[in-house]
Structure formats: structure tokens, C-alpha cells
Short mmCIF file of C-alpha atoms in Angstrom, two decimals:
data_model
loop_
_atom_site.label_atom_id
_atom_site.label_comp_id
_atom_site.label_asym_id
_atom_site.label_seq_id
_atom_site.Cartn_x
_atom_site.Cartn_y
_atom_site.Cartn_z
CA LEU A 1 39.29 74.79 86.28
CA ILE A 2 43.00 75.63 86.05
CA ALA A 3 42.34 77.98 83.15
CA ALA A 4 39.76 79.78 85.25
CA VAL A 5 41.98 79.88 88.31
CA SER A 6 44.98 81.21 86.41
CA LYS A 7 42.95 84.34 85.70
CA ARG A 8 42.17 84.77 89.37
CA ARG A 9 45.61 84.16 90.93
CA ALA A 10 45.06 82.67 94.38
CA GLY A 11 47.03 80.70 97.39
CA LEU A 12 48.84 80.53 101.07
CA GLU A 13 48.80 77.71 103.61
CA PRO A 14 46.87 78.64 106.81
CA ALA A 15 48.44 78.00 110.18
CA PRO A 16 46.90 75.10 112.16
CA PRO A 17 44.77 75.92 115.23
CA GLU A 18 46.91 76.84 118.25
CA GLN A 19 47.20 73.89 120.64
CA THR A 20 47.21 74.07 124.45
CA ALA A 21 47.46 71.34 127.06
CA ASP A 22 43.73 71.11 127.63
CA ARG A 23 41.97 72.71 124.65
CA THR A 24 42.19 73.76 121.02
CA LEU A 25 41.72 77.46 120.47
CA GLU A 26 39.25 78.45 117.78
CA ALA A 27 41.08 79.32 114.57
CA PRO A 28 40.71 83.01 113.69
CA THR A 29 39.54 84.27 110.33
CA VAL A 30 42.52 84.42 107.99
CA THR A 31 43.37 87.69 106.28
CA PRO A 32 46.16 86.86 103.80
CA GLU A 33 48.21 89.62 102.23
CA ALA A 34 48.02 88.09 98.75
CA PRO A 35 45.34 86.28 96.76
CA ARG A 36 45.33 82.52 97.04
CA PHE A 37 43.40 79.53 95.71
CA VAL A 38 41.67 77.64 98.53
CA ILE A 39 39.89 74.29 98.51
CA LEU A 40 37.18 74.01 101.17
CA ALA A 41 36.68 70.32 102.00
CA HIS A 42 36.51 68.19 105.12
CA GLN A 43 39.01 65.70 103.72
CA LEU A 44 42.17 66.16 101.71
CA THR A 45 41.26 63.53 99.15
CA ARG A 46 43.56 62.50 96.33
CA THR A 47 41.54 64.69 93.95
CA ASN A 48 41.79 67.73 96.24
CA ALA A 49 45.53 67.23 96.68
CA ARG A 50 46.11 66.93 92.93
CA LEU A 51 44.03 70.04 92.22
CA LEU A 52 46.11 72.03 94.69
CA GLU A 53 49.30 70.65 93.16
CA ALA A 54 48.18 71.62 89.65
CA VAL A 55 47.29 75.16 90.69
CA ARG A 56 50.55 75.50 92.62
CA GLN A 57 52.43 74.75 89.39
CA LEU A 58 50.96 77.99 88.05
CA GLU A 59 52.90 79.77 90.81
CA VAL A 60 49.65 80.50 92.61
CA GLU A 61 49.60 80.15 96.40
CA THR A 62 47.21 77.46 97.61
CA ALA A 63 45.59 76.22 100.80
CA TRP A 64 43.29 73.43 101.97
CA ILE A 65 40.81 74.43 104.69
CA ASP A 66 38.00 72.53 106.38
CA ALA A 67 36.02 75.56 107.64
CA PRO A 68 34.91 78.65 105.67
CA VAL A 69 36.06 80.98 108.51
CA LEU A 70 39.65 80.18 107.48
CA ALA A 71 39.15 81.92 104.12
CA GLY A 72 40.14 85.53 103.58
CA PRO A 73 38.64 88.33 101.48
CA LEU A 74 41.27 87.95 98.73
CA ASP A 75 40.80 84.21 98.36
CA THR A 76 39.19 82.26 95.56
CA VAL A 77 37.44 79.36 97.29
CA LEU A 78 36.57 76.12 95.51
CA ALA A 79 33.90 74.61 97.78
CA ARG A 80 33.89 70.80 97.76
CA LEU A 81 31.65 69.99 100.72
CA ASP A 82 30.21 66.51 100.21
CA VAL A 83 27.23 64.46 101.35
CA LEU A 84 27.32 63.31 104.98
CA PRO A 85 28.21 59.62 105.51
CA THR A 86 24.76 59.25 107.11
CA LEU A 87 23.17 60.31 103.77
CA ASP A 88 20.85 62.79 105.49
CA GLY A 89 22.38 66.09 104.41
CA VAL A 90 25.50 68.00 103.44
CA GLU A 91 28.71 68.41 105.44
CA ASP A 92 28.95 71.43 107.73
CA GLY A 93 29.81 74.80 106.25
CA LEU A 94 27.01 75.85 103.88
CA TRP A 95 25.76 78.73 106.04
CA ALA A 96 29.24 80.13 106.59
CA LEU A 97 29.94 79.70 102.88
CA ARG A 98 26.88 81.82 102.11
CA ARG A 99 28.25 84.51 104.43
CA LEU A 100 31.57 84.54 102.58
CA GLU A 101 29.74 84.94 99.29
CA HIS A 102 27.66 87.77 100.78
CA ASP A 103 30.89 89.46 101.89
CA GLY A 104 32.26 89.39 98.34
CA VAL A 105 34.65 86.43 98.52
CA ARG A 106 34.91 84.69 95.16
CA ILE A 107 33.27 81.25 95.56
CA LEU A 108 33.40 78.47 92.98
CA ASN A 109 30.50 76.06 93.52
CA CYS A 110 28.59 78.34 95.86
CA ALA A 111 26.41 77.06 98.70
CA ASP A 112 23.25 77.04 96.57
CA THR A 113 25.04 75.05 93.87
CA LEU A 114 26.28 72.44 96.33
CA LEU A 115 22.85 72.07 97.90
CA THR A 116 21.19 71.73 94.48
CA CYS A 117 23.71 69.08 93.41
CA HIS A 118 23.54 67.02 96.59
CA ASP A 119 19.74 67.23 96.99
CA LYS A 120 18.36 64.96 94.28
CA LEU A 121 14.92 66.56 94.43
CA ALA A 122 16.46 70.01 93.91
CA THR A 123 18.54 68.60 91.05
CA ALA A 124 15.42 67.25 89.35
CA LEU A 125 13.66 70.62 89.67
CA ALA A 126 16.67 72.53 88.32
CA LEU A 127 17.05 70.22 85.32
CA ALA A 128 13.31 70.43 84.61
CA ARG A 129 13.48 74.23 84.54
CA TYR A 130 16.12 73.96 81.82
CA GLY A 131 14.14 71.35 79.89
CA LEU A 132 16.90 68.75 80.24
CA PRO A 133 16.08 65.02 80.03
CA HIS A 134 15.98 63.47 83.52
CA PRO A 135 14.15 60.46 84.99
CA ARG A 136 10.69 61.31 86.33
CA THR A 137 11.17 61.90 90.03
CA ALA A 138 9.04 61.94 93.18
CA CYS A 139 9.85 62.45 96.85
CA VAL A 140 7.91 59.88 98.88
CA ASP A 141 7.58 59.75 102.68
CA ASP A 142 4.35 57.73 102.86
CA VAL A 143 4.58 53.98 102.31
CA GLU A 144 1.11 53.85 100.80
CA ARG A 145 1.57 56.70 98.31
CA ALA A 146 2.91 55.53 94.97
CA PRO A 147 4.36 58.03 92.45
CA SER A 148 2.25 59.09 89.49
CA PHE A 149 4.39 57.15 86.98
CA GLU A 150 4.61 53.42 86.36
CA PRO A 151 7.23 50.94 87.63
CA PRO A 152 9.98 49.83 87.57
CA TYR A 153 11.29 52.31 90.13
CA VAL A 154 14.66 53.26 91.54
CA VAL A 155 14.61 54.17 95.25
CA LYS A 156 17.45 56.20 96.74
CA PRO A 157 18.20 58.72 99.52
CA ARG A 158 17.44 62.35 98.79
CA PHE A 159 21.07 63.08 99.74
CA GLY A 160 22.95 60.08 98.46
CA SER A 161 26.32 59.04 97.11
CA TRP A 162 28.58 56.05 96.47
CA GLY A 163 25.62 53.95 95.29
CA ARG A 164 24.59 53.31 98.89
CA ASP A 165 20.95 52.48 99.70
CA VAL A 166 19.91 52.50 96.03
CA TYR A 167 17.31 49.85 95.19
CA LEU A 168 15.42 48.61 92.16
CA CYS A 169 11.69 47.92 92.63
CA ARG A 170 9.92 46.29 89.69
CA THR A 171 6.35 46.56 91.04
CA ASP A 172 4.24 48.80 93.28
CA THR A 173 4.23 46.01 95.86
CA GLU A 174 8.03 45.87 95.89
CA LEU A 175 8.10 49.64 96.28
CA ARG A 176 5.80 49.57 99.32
CA GLU A 177 7.83 46.79 100.91
CA ARG A 178 11.09 48.64 100.30
CA LEU A 179 9.77 51.92 101.70
CA ALA A 180 8.45 50.10 104.76
CA GLY A 181 11.88 48.60 105.32
CA LEU A 182 13.53 52.03 105.12
CA GLN A 183 11.40 53.79 107.72
CA GLU A 184 13.99 53.35 110.48
CA ARG A 185 16.80 54.86 108.42
CA GLN A 186 17.87 58.28 109.62
CA TRP A 187 17.89 59.74 106.12
CA PHE A 188 14.35 58.47 105.42
CA VAL A 189 13.01 59.92 108.67
CA ARG A 190 14.44 63.34 107.79
CA HIS A 191 13.71 63.56 104.07
CA GLY A 192 11.72 60.60 102.79
CA ALA A 193 13.02 58.78 99.73
CA ILE A 194 13.55 59.76 96.12
CA VAL A 195 11.68 57.47 93.71
CA GLN A 196 12.61 57.69 90.03
CA GLU A 197 11.60 55.89 86.89
CA LEU A 198 14.18 53.37 85.76
CA VAL A 199 16.15 54.24 82.66
CA PRO A 200 16.82 50.74 81.21
CA PRO A 201 20.42 49.92 82.22
CA VAL A 202 22.88 48.95 79.49
CA GLY A 203 25.85 48.24 81.76
CA HIS A 204 27.68 51.53 81.35
CA ASP A 205 27.25 55.27 81.63
CA LEU A 206 29.25 58.45 81.01
CA ARG A 207 30.56 60.99 83.50
CA LEU A 208 31.75 64.34 82.14
CA VAL A 209 33.67 66.87 84.21
CA VAL A 210 32.69 70.49 83.52
CA ALA A 211 34.90 73.38 84.65
CA ASP A 212 34.27 77.05 83.88
CA GLY A 213 31.76 76.20 81.13
CA SER A 214 33.90 73.61 79.32
CA VAL A 215 34.10 69.82 79.38
CA VAL A 216 37.63 69.11 80.66
CA GLY A 217 37.42 65.40 81.43
CA ALA A 218 35.36 62.27 80.86
CA ILE A 219 35.15 58.64 81.83
CA GLU A 220 32.95 55.69 80.99
CA ARG A 221 31.85 53.74 84.05
CA VAL A 222 31.17 50.04 83.47
CA ALA A 223 29.06 48.02 85.89
CA ALA A 224 30.39 44.91 87.58
CA PRO A 225 29.05 41.57 86.23
CA GLY A 226 25.47 41.04 87.38
CA GLU A 227 25.22 44.61 88.75
CA TRP A 228 22.83 47.16 87.22
CA ARG A 229 24.54 50.14 88.88
CA THR A 230 27.83 51.46 87.50
CA ASN A 231 29.31 52.83 90.74
CA VAL A 232 33.00 52.02 91.16
CA ALA A 233 32.29 51.64 94.89
CA LEU A 234 30.06 48.69 93.94
CA GLY A 235 32.67 46.92 91.86
CA GLY A 236 32.38 48.83 88.58
CA HIS A 237 35.44 50.02 86.70
CA ARG A 238 36.45 53.03 84.60
CA GLU A 239 37.41 53.08 80.94
CA ARG A 240 39.01 55.99 79.13
CA VAL A 241 36.96 57.97 76.62
CA ASP A 242 38.50 58.78 73.22
CA ARG A 243 35.59 60.79 71.87
CA ILE A 244 32.56 62.54 73.36
CA SER A 245 29.49 63.09 71.22
CA PRO A 246 28.40 66.73 70.77
CA ARG A 247 25.01 65.82 72.26
CA ALA A 248 26.60 64.53 75.46
CA VAL A 249 28.70 67.69 75.74
CA GLU A 250 25.62 69.84 75.18
CA LEU A 251 23.70 68.09 77.96
CA ALA A 252 26.64 68.22 80.39
CA LEU A 253 27.09 71.95 79.86
CA GLY A 254 23.35 72.49 80.20
CA ALA A 255 23.24 70.54 83.46
CA ALA A 256 26.17 72.51 84.89
CA SER A 257 24.42 75.75 83.95
CA ALA A 258 21.16 74.54 85.49
CA VAL A 259 22.82 74.17 88.91
CA ARG A 260 25.17 77.17 88.37
CA GLY A 261 28.13 74.85 88.81
CA ASP A 262 31.70 76.05 88.29
CA PHE A 263 33.33 72.62 88.71
CA VAL A 264 30.99 69.60 88.63
CA GLY A 265 30.63 66.06 87.36
CA VAL A 266 27.61 65.23 85.21
CA ASP A 267 26.41 61.61 84.95
CA LEU A 268 24.68 60.69 81.69
CA LEU A 269 22.78 57.47 81.00
CA PRO A 270 22.53 56.19 77.41
CA ASN A 271 18.93 56.22 76.21
CA GLY A 272 18.97 55.36 72.53
CA ASP A 273 21.08 56.27 69.52
CA ASP A 274 23.24 59.18 70.78
CA GLU A 275 20.52 60.14 73.22
CA TRP A 276 21.23 60.61 76.90
CA VAL A 277 19.46 61.24 80.18
CA VAL A 278 21.05 63.42 82.84
CA LEU A 279 21.04 61.29 85.98
CA GLU A 280 22.95 63.39 88.52
CA VAL A 281 25.19 66.41 88.93
CA ASN A 282 28.03 65.93 91.43
CA GLY A 283 29.24 69.04 93.25
CA ALA A 284 32.26 67.31 94.83
CA VAL A 285 33.31 65.12 91.92
CA GLU A 286 36.36 62.88 92.40
CA LEU A 287 38.52 62.22 89.39
CA THR A 288 41.70 60.41 88.36
CA GLU A 289 44.24 60.57 85.53
CA GLU A 290 41.91 58.30 83.54
CA TYR A 291 39.54 61.24 83.05
CA SER A 292 42.10 63.04 80.86
CA LEU A 293 40.88 63.62 77.32
CA PRO A 294 43.16 62.88 74.36
CA GLY A 295 45.88 65.51 74.13
CA ARG A 296 44.89 67.13 77.44
#
């Protein structure tokens, strides 16, 4: 990412909205005099702060904004809008982000990329078009309609994250019962549920970070004892990676290309001897120092 940004030279901290005694005035569109590197995100997470710090060390002016209207025509915007906490869509800003792109502003992780990454059905379709290995996937909104493939199944929100509301169903009966129990959830009412075939869990998986067409970071995620999911939010932990197999790199780069991602995380599940299945592509990937590859 930094290598890509250094070619594009971007930065400048926007002024906060003007405050009055009884209202907050709408922030105007920013028109900076010099290029700047801007992160568009609703929260200044540790990852976002460290990315800005790294780019600033290149003597590039930087800014964090939470609304696309605060970007200017000279900006390079890294869009890191995430899934809503309610798991029923993406954070506000996609439409305005599309307008910026239409107006010629350089966008990294454009609106279509973010939507494809966050929408697990769209991810499955994109990976299928590229012929990449991915669990068989169905979108189900009818309790009585089973997918065309056999159990066991994994049930999850169409827009999901953090391992929340992800369930394992070992039979068709368990699937029907689980779907019936989800019918009051807001995300199920809006989008139904994603049902995927289970890739046999082995207690760990691999996340690769792809930036500008290169793998720049990696981590192995290890599930907590007795847990089949590897999410750190569910008690899993990270372990550094000393070596990445060429096959894993190939799949990660292919997945990033499939979603047209400039800066994404790609989750790979082991599926045999140096074989992998692309599980998800994360358009707002969080990372830590542990992701650093040897010598990087």
C-alpha cells in the first residue's frame, strides 16, 4: 500500500465541522491545494491510525474523514467502510463514494469493491467467475428450502463480520431449526442467510494482506480450544508466518483481482496438502505488527 501511495503523493487534515450553540453546520466539500492521502472510515481504528502514520513518514500529507464529501479532487482516498454492527449492510457512504469516483477522484477499494467484499453472496459470485476454490454457497430466505448440496452447513449473515451469528448445522433438520430461529433477526429479514458447505476445520487458517497486487502481510489464525471458528473475537489467537506457499499467494492475488481490491485481506482455509479454499475477502481488513513478513 505504501509503495503504491508513494507514487501518488497525497495528504492534509480537514477542519472539523463548525460548531454553533444549537446546531452543527454541514461540513463543506474540501478543495485542498495539494494532493493528500485520505482514509475514509467511520472510526479511527488502530490500523487506520498506523496507516496514516506510515504514509506521513513519506512526507505525504494525510487526513482521516468519515464522509466522502470531505474529500477533494486531488485526494487519493483509501475507502475502509465496514459492515454495520447490525450485520444488515455496509456503513453509510457508498453512494457518495461512487460519485467521487465518477468525478475522477482516485479511489482505492472503490464502492463496488467494498460491496463485493462485504456481501458474501457477491463474493461467492466474483470468486466463481475467476474459477477460484470457494465453499458452495446459497442464499436462503425460506426455512423449508434446503440448498442443493449436502450437509454439514455453515449459516451466516449475508453481511457479516467478527464471527457473529455464524452457526454449524450438521443435518437438514438442524438447518431448518436454525433458520426458523433467525427469522426475527433484522439482517435475516432484509437479506436471508448465507448457507455454505463446511470445509472441514483443522483449527487454523491463513489471512494474507494484499496491497497493490502484492502480498504485503500474513498471519495464521488459531482457533480457541473447543472452537471450530478461528476468529480472534471468539478467543482465537494470531501466530506469525515465516513462509507463505506460492499456491496461497496465487490464490490471494487471484481473490483480490476478482473483487478489484487495492488493499484487502484474503482468508484461506487449508484443504489438503498445500491446497486452500478462499473463504472471504475483507475490504476493511484490520492488521497488527504481527502481520509483518520476515525482513519487511
